[in-house]
Coordinates of C-alpha atoms and ligand atoms in Angstrom, one line a residue:
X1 CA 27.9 1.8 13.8
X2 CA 30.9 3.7 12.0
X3 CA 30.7 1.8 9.0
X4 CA 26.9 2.3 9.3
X5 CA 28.0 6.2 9.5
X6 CA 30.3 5.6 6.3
X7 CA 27.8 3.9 4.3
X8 CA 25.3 7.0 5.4
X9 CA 27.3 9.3 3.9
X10 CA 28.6 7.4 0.6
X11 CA 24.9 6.8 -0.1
X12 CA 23.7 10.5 0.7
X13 CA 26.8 11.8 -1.5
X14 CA 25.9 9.4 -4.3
X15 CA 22.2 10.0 -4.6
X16 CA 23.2 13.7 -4.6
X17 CA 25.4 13.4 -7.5
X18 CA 23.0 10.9 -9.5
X19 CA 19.0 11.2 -8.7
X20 CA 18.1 13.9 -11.4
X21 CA 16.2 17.0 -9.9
X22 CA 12.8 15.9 -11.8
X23 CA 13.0 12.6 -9.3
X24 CA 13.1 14.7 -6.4
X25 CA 10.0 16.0 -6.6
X26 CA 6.7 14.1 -5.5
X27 CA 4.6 12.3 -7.4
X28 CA 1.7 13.6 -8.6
X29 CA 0.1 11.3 -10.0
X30 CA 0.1 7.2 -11.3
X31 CA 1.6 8.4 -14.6
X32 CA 4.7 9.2 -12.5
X33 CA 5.6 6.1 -11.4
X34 CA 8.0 3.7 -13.1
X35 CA 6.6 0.2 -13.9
X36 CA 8.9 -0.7 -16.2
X37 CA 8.5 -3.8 -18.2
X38 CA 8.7 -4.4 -22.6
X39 CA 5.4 -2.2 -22.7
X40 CA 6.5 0.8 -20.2
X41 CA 6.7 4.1 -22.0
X42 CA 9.1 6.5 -20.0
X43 CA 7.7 10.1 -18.8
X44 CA 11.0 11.6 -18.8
X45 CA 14.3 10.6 -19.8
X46 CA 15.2 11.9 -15.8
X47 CA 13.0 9.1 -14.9
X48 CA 14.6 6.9 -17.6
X49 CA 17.9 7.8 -16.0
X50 CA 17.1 7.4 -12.3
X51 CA 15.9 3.5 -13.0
X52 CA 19.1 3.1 -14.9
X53 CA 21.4 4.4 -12.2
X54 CA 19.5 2.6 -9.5
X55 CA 19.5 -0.7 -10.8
X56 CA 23.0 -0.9 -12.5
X57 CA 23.8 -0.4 -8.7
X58 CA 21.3 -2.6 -7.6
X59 CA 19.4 -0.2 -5.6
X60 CA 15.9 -0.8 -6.8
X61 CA 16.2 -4.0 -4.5
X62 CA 18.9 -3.0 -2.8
X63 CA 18.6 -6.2 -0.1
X64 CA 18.7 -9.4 -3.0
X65 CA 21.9 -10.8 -3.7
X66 CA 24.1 -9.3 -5.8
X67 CA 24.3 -12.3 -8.2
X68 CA 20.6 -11.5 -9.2
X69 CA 20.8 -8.0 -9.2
X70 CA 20.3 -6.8 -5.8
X71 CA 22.6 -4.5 -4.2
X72 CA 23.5 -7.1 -1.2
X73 CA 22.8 -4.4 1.4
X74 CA 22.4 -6.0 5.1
X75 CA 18.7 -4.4 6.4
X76 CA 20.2 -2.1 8.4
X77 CA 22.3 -0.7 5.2
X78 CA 19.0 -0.9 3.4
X79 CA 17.0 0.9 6.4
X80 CA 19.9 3.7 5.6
X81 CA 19.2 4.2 2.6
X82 CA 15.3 4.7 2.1
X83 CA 16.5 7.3 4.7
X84 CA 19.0 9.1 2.3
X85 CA 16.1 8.8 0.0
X86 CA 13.4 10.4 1.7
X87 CA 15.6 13.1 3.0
X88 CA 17.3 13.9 0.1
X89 CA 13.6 13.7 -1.7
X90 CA 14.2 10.8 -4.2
X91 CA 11.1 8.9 -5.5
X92 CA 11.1 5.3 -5.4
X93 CA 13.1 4.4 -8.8
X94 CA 10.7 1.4 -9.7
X95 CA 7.7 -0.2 -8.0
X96 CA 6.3 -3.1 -9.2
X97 CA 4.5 -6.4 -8.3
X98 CA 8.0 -8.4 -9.2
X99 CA 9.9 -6.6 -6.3
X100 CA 7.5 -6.8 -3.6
X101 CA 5.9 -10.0 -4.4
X102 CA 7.1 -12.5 -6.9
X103 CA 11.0 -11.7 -5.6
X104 CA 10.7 -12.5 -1.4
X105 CA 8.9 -16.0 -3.1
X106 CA 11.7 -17.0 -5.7
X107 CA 14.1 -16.3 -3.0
X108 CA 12.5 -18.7 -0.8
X109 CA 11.0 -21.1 -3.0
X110 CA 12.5 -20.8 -6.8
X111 CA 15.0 -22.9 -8.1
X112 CA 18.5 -21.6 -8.6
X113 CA 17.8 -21.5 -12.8
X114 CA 14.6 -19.3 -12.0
X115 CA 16.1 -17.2 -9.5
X116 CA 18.7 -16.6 -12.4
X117 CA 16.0 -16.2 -15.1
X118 CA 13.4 -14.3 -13.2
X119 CA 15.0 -11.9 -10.4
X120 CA 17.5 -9.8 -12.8
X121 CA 15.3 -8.5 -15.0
X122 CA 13.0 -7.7 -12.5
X123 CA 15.8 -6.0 -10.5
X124 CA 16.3 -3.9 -14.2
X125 CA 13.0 -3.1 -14.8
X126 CA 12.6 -4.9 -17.9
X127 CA 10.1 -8.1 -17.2
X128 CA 6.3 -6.4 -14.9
X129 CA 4.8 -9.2 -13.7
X130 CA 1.5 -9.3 -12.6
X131 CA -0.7 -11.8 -10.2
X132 CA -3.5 -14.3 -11.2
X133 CA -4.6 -15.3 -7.8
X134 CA -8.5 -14.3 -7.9
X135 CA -11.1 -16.2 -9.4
X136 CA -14.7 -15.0 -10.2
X137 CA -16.0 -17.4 -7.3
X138 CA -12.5 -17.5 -5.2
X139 CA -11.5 -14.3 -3.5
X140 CA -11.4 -14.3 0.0
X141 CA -11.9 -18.5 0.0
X142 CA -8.9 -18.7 -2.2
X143 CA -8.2 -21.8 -2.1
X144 CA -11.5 -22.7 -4.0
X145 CA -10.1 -21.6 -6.7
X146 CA -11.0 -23.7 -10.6
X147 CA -9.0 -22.7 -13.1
X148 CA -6.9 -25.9 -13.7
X149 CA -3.1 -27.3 -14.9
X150 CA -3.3 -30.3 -16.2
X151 CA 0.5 -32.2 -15.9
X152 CA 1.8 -33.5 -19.2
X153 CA 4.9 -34.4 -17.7
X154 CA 7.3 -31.9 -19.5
X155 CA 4.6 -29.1 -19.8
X156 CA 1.3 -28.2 -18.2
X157 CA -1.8 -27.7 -20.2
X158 CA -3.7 -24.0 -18.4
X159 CA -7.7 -23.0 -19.1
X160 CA -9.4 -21.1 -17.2
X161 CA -10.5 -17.7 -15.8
X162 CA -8.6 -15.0 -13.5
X163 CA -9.9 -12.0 -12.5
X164 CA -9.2 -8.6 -11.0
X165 CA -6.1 -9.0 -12.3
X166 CA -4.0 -5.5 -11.4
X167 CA -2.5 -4.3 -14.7
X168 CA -2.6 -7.9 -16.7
X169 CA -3.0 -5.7 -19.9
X170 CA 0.4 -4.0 -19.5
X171 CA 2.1 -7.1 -17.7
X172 CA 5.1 -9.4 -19.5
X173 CA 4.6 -12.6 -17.2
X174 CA 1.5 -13.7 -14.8
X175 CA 2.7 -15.7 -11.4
X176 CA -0.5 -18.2 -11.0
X177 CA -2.3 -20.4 -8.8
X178 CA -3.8 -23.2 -10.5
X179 CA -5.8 -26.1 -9.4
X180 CA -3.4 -29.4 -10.3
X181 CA -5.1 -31.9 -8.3
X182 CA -9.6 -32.1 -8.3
X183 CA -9.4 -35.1 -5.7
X184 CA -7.2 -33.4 -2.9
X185 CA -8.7 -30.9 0.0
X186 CA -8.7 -27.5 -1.7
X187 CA -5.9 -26.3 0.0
X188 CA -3.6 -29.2 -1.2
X189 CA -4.2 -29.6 -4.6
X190 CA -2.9 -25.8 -5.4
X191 CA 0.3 -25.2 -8.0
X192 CA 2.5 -22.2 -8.6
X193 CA 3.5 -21.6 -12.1
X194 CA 4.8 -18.7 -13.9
X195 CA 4.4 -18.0 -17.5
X196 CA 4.6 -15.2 -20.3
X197 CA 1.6 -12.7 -21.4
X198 CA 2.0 -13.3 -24.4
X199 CA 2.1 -17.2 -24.8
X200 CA -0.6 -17.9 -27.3
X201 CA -4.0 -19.1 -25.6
X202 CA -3.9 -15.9 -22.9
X203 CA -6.1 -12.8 -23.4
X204 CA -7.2 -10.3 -21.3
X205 CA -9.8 -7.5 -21.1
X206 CA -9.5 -4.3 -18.9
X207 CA -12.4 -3.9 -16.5
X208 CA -13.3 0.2 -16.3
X209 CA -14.2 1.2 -12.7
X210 CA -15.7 4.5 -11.3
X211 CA -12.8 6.7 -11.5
X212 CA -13.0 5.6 -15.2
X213 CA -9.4 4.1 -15.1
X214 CA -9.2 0.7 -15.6
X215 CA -6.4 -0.9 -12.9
X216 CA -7.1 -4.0 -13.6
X217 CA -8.4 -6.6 -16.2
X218 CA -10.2 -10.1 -16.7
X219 CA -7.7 -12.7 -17.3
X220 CA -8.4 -16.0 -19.7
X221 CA -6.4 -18.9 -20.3
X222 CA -7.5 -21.4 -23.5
X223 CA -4.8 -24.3 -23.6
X224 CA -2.0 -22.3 -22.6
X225 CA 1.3 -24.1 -22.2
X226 CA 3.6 -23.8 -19.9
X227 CA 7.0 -25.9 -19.4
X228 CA 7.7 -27.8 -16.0
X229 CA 10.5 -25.6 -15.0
X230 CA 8.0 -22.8 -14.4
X231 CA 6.6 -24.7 -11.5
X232 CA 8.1 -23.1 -8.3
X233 CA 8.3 -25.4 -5.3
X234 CA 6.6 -28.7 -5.5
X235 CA 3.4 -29.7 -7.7
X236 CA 0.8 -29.4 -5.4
X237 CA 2.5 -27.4 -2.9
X238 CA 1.5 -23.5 -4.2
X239 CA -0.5 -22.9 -1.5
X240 CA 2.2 -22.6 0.9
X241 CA 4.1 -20.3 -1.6
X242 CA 0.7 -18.3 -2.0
X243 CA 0.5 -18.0 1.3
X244 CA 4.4 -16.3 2.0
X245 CA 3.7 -14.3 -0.9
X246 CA 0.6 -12.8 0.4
X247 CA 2.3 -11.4 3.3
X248 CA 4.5 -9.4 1.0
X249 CA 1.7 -8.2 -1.2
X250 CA -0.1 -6.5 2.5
X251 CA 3.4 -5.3 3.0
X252 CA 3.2 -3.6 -0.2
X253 CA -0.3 -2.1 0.1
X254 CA 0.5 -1.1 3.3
X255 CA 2.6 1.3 2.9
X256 CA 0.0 3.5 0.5
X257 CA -0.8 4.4 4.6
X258 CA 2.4 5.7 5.0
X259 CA 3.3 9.7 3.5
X260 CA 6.5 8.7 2.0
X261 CA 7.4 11.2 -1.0
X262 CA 4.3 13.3 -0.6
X263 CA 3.9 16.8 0.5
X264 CA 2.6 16.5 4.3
X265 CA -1.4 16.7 4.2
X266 CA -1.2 20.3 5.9
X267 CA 1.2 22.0 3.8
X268 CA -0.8 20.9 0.9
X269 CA -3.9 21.7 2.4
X270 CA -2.4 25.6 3.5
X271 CA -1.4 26.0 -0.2
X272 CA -5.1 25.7 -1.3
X273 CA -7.3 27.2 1.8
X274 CA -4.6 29.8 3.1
X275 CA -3.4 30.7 6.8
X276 CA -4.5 32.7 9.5
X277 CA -2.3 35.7 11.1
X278 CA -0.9 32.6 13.5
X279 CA 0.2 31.1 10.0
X280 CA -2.1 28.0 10.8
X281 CA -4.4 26.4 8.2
X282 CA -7.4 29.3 7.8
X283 CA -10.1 26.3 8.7
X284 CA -10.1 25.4 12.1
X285 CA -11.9 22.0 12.1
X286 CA -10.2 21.0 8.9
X287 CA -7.1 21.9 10.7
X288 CA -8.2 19.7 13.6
X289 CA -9.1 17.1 11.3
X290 CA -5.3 17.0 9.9
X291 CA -4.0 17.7 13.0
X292 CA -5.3 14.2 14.2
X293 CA -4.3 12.5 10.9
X294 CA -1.0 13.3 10.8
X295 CA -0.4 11.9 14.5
X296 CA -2.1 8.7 13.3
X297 CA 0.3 8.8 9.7
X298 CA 3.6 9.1 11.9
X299 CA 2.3 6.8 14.8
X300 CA 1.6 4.3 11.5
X301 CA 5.2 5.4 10.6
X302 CA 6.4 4.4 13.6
X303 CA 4.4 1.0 14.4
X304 CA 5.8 -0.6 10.9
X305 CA 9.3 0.6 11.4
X306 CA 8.9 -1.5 15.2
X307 CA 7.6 -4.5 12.9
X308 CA 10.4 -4.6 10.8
X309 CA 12.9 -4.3 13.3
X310 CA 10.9 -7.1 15.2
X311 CA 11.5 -9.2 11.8
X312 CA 15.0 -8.4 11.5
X313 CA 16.0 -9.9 14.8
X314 CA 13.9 -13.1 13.9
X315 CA 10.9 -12.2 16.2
X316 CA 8.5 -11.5 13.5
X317 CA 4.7 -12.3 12.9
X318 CA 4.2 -12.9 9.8
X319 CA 0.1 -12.1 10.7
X320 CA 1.3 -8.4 11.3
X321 CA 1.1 -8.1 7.9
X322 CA -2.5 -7.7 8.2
X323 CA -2.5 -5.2 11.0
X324 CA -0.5 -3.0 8.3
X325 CA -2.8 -3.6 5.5
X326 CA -6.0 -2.7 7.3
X327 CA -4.6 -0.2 9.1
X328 CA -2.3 1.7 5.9
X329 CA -5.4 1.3 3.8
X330 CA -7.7 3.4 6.7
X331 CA -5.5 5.5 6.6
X332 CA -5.2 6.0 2.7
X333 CA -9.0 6.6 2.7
X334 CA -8.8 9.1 5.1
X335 CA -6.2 10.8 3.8
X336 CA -7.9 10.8 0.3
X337 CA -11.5 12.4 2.2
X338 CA -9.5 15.2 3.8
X339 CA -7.9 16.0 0.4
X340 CA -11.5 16.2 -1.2
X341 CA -12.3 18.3 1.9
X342 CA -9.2 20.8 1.4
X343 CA -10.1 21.3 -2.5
X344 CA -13.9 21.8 -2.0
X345 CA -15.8 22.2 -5.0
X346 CA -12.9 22.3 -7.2
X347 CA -11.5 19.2 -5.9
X348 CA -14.7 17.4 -8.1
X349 CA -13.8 19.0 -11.5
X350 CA -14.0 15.5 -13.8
X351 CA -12.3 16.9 -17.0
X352 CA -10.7 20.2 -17.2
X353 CA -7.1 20.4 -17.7
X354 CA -6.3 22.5 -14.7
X355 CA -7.9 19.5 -12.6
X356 CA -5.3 17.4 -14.4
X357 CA -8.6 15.4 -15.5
X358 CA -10.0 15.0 -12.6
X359 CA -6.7 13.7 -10.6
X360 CA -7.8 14.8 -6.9
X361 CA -11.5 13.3 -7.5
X362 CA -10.5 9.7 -9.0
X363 CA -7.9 9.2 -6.9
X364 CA -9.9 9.8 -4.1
X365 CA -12.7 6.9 -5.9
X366 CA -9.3 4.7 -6.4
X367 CA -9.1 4.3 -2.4
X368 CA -12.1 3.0 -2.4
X369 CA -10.8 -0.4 -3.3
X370 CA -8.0 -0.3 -0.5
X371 CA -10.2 -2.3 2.3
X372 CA -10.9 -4.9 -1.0
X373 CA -7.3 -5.3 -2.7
X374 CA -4.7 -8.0 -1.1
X375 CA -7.5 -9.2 0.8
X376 CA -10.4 -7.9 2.5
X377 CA -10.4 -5.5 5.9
X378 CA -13.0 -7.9 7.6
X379 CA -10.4 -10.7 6.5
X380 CA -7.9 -9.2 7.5
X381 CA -9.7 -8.5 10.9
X382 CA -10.3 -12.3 11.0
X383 CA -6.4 -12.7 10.8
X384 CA -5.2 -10.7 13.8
X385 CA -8.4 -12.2 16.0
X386 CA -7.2 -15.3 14.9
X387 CA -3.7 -15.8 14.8
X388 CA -2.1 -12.5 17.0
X389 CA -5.2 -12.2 19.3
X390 CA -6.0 -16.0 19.9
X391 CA -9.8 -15.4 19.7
X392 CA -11.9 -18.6 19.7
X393 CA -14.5 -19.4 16.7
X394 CA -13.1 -16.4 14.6
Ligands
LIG1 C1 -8.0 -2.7 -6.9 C2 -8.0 -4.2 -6.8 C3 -6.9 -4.8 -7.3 C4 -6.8 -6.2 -7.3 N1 -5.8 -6.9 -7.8 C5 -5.7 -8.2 -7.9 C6 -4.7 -8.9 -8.6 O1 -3.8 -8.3 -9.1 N2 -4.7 -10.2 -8.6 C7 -5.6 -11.0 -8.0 O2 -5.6 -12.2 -8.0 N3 -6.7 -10.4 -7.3 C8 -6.7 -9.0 -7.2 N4 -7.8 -8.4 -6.6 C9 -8.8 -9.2 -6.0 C10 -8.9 -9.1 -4.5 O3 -7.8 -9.9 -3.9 C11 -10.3 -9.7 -4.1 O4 -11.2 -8.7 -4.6 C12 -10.4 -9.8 -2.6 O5 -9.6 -10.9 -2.1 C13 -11.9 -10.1 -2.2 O6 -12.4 -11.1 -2.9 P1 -13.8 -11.0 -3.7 O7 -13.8 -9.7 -4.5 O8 -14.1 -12.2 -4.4 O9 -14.9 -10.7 -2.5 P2 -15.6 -11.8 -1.6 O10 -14.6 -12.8 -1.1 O11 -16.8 -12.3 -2.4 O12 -16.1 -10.9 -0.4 C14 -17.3 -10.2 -0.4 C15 -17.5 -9.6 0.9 O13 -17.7 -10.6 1.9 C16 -16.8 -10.4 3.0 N5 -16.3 -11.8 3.4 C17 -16.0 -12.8 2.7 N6 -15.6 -13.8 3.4 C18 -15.6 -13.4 4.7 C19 -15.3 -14.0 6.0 N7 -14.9 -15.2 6.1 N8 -15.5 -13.2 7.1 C20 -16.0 -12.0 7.0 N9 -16.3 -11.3 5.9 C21 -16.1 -12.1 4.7 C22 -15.6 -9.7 2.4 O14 -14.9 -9.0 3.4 C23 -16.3 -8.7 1.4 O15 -16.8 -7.6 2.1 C24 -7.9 -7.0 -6.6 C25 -9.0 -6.3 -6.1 C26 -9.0 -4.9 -6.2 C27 -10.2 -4.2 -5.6

């Protein structure tokens, strides 16, 4: 516990002295966040800096080893710090699909040369990865997936079609599940390779949605080759690694139901509607409204904080996953409404600058796509009636 207490305190005192003011304030919007990768473009040089600092200390995955770039914090130490963090106001220094997803996987399943290869630079910031798991007639039936390796023996021989592929335009490297075997049940004849963006044979072609950004793209593969020692785990055997890594991608999307560096929903909504003499929000069923959101938020707060501690002591379900997701995405969408509600009709300008184009309106459209993303709510329902309930027939 003391050293706990020392740690608390060398981490608040550090992030005082080295998160730059601009990174303690929240987000506003997906601009602000730091992707990194070859093709990232910087907002600020504060946000620059802040990725610098983390990861030279290994604090944008501050629980990998230290030998790939991790900070080697225990989960206690690491619990300490998003603490510091959100206290102190720091944004999240890097997020991206390498971290929460492809990481957990190599660390279970890679090889020590592609741990060595693939986990540092991801720890940096400089390789975004993205995932080519979806298939134009294999979404929630994954495993029926087509688009084929064929095994040369030294290399594999990818063609193909991906789709809904999240950012594949401004990715470095793809992590893919690929159909090595025609013969085998679907589920067994599944391999996980990883290869670069920009190997000759892939292309890729943004799909514009109703917000009219384009999050993700279409993803083709025309004789692509890829070298053996990009198959992680055994040939075959990607469905198991799909499987672990899917657990970590409903982590991920859960937390978009948590508040984490954003302005609580009421304070936000005061600042635009106003207070009465009482100083309460001057709209009393939107104020009931938030009132009853912001009980579910912390109870949501509270519920995956009890998870994880559950995991830590070895008791985890790895199916809770899926209680987050659906749950964190819910949330997200209400969250998203009540915003619309609190900005009225000026919350549906499109274009202007002072909407910052539209922000509060396409953001709100975004969430739309949380209950599909990482699996969809009535599969994730299936899930927890299947595996944490023990429902028959589900
Ligand atoms: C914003 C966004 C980003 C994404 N990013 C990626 C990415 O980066 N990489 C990637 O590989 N994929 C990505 N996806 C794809 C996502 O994983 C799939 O859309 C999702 O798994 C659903 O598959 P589908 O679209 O084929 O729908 P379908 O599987 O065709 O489902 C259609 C409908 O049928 C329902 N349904 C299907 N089967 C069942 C069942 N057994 N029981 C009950 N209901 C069922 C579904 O719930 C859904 O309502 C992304 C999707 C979105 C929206």
């Amino acid at each position: 516990m003391d050293d706990l207490e020392t740690f608390r305190r060398q981490a608040h005192a550090w992030l005082q002295a080295n998160c730059p003011p601009e990174m303690r304030q929240p987000v506003q919007d997906d601009d602000d966040i730091c992707w990194g990768g070859r093709k990232f473009r910087f907002r600020s040089q504060a946000q620059r800096q802040w990725l610098e600092r983390m990861a030279e200390r290994g604090w944008t995955v501050p629980e990998w080893p230290r030998e790939y770039g991790g900070g080697g914090l225990t989960r206690e130490q690491a619990k300490v710090l998003r603490e510091e963090m959100q206290r102190l106001g720091c944004r999240t220094p890097l997020q991206s699909f390498g971290i929460s997803m492809l990481g957990p996987a190599l660390l279970k399943y890679g090889t020590q040369a592609q741990k060595q290869q693939h986990l540092p630079p991801i720890a940096r910031g400089e390789i975004r990865w993205c995932q080519g798991y979806s298939e134009p007639n294999a979404g929630s039936d994954l495993a029926a997936l087509q688009t084929r390796a064929e095994d040369r023996g030294d290399h594999f021989v990818v063609n193909g079609q991906k789709i809904w592929t999240s950012y594949a335009d401004k990715a470095d490297w793809i992590f893919c599940l690929l159909r090595t075997d025609f013969a085998a049940q679907k589920h067994t004849g599944i391999s996980f390779l990883l290869f670069d963006m920009e190997t000759p044979g892939v292309t890729t072609r943004p799909i514009v949605l109703i917000s009219g950004k384009s999050p993700f793209c279409e993803t083709f593969f025309d004789n692509v080759v890829v070298p053996r020692d990009q198959l992680v785990g055994e040939i075959h055997g990607g469905w198991e690694i799909a499987k672990y890594l899917l657990t970590h991608e409903r982590d991920m999307i859960s937390a978009i139901g948590s508040r984490g560096f954003r302005q609580p929903l009421g304070q936000h909504a005061a600042r635009i509607i106003g207070t009465d003499e009482a100083g309460r929000l001057d709209d009393p069923m939107l104020r009931a409204q938030i009132a009853r959101f912001e009980i579910d938020e912390a109870a949501f707060g509270f519920a995956g904080e009890r998870v994880r501690d559950l995991a830590r002591q070895g008791d985890g379900i790895a199916a809770f996953s899926s209680v987050l997701k659906y749950y964190g995405a819910e949330l997200n969408k209400r969250r998203h409404e009540l915003l619309m509600s609190a900005g009225g009709s000026d919350a549906l300008e499109w274009e202007s600058e002072r909407s910052r184009q539209g922000a509060t309106a396409r953001a709100w459209l975004r969430t739309k796509a949380n209950s599909i993303e990482g699996g969809t709510s009535e599969i994730q329902l299936n899930i927890v009636a299947k595996r944490i309930l023990g429902l028959p027939g589900a």
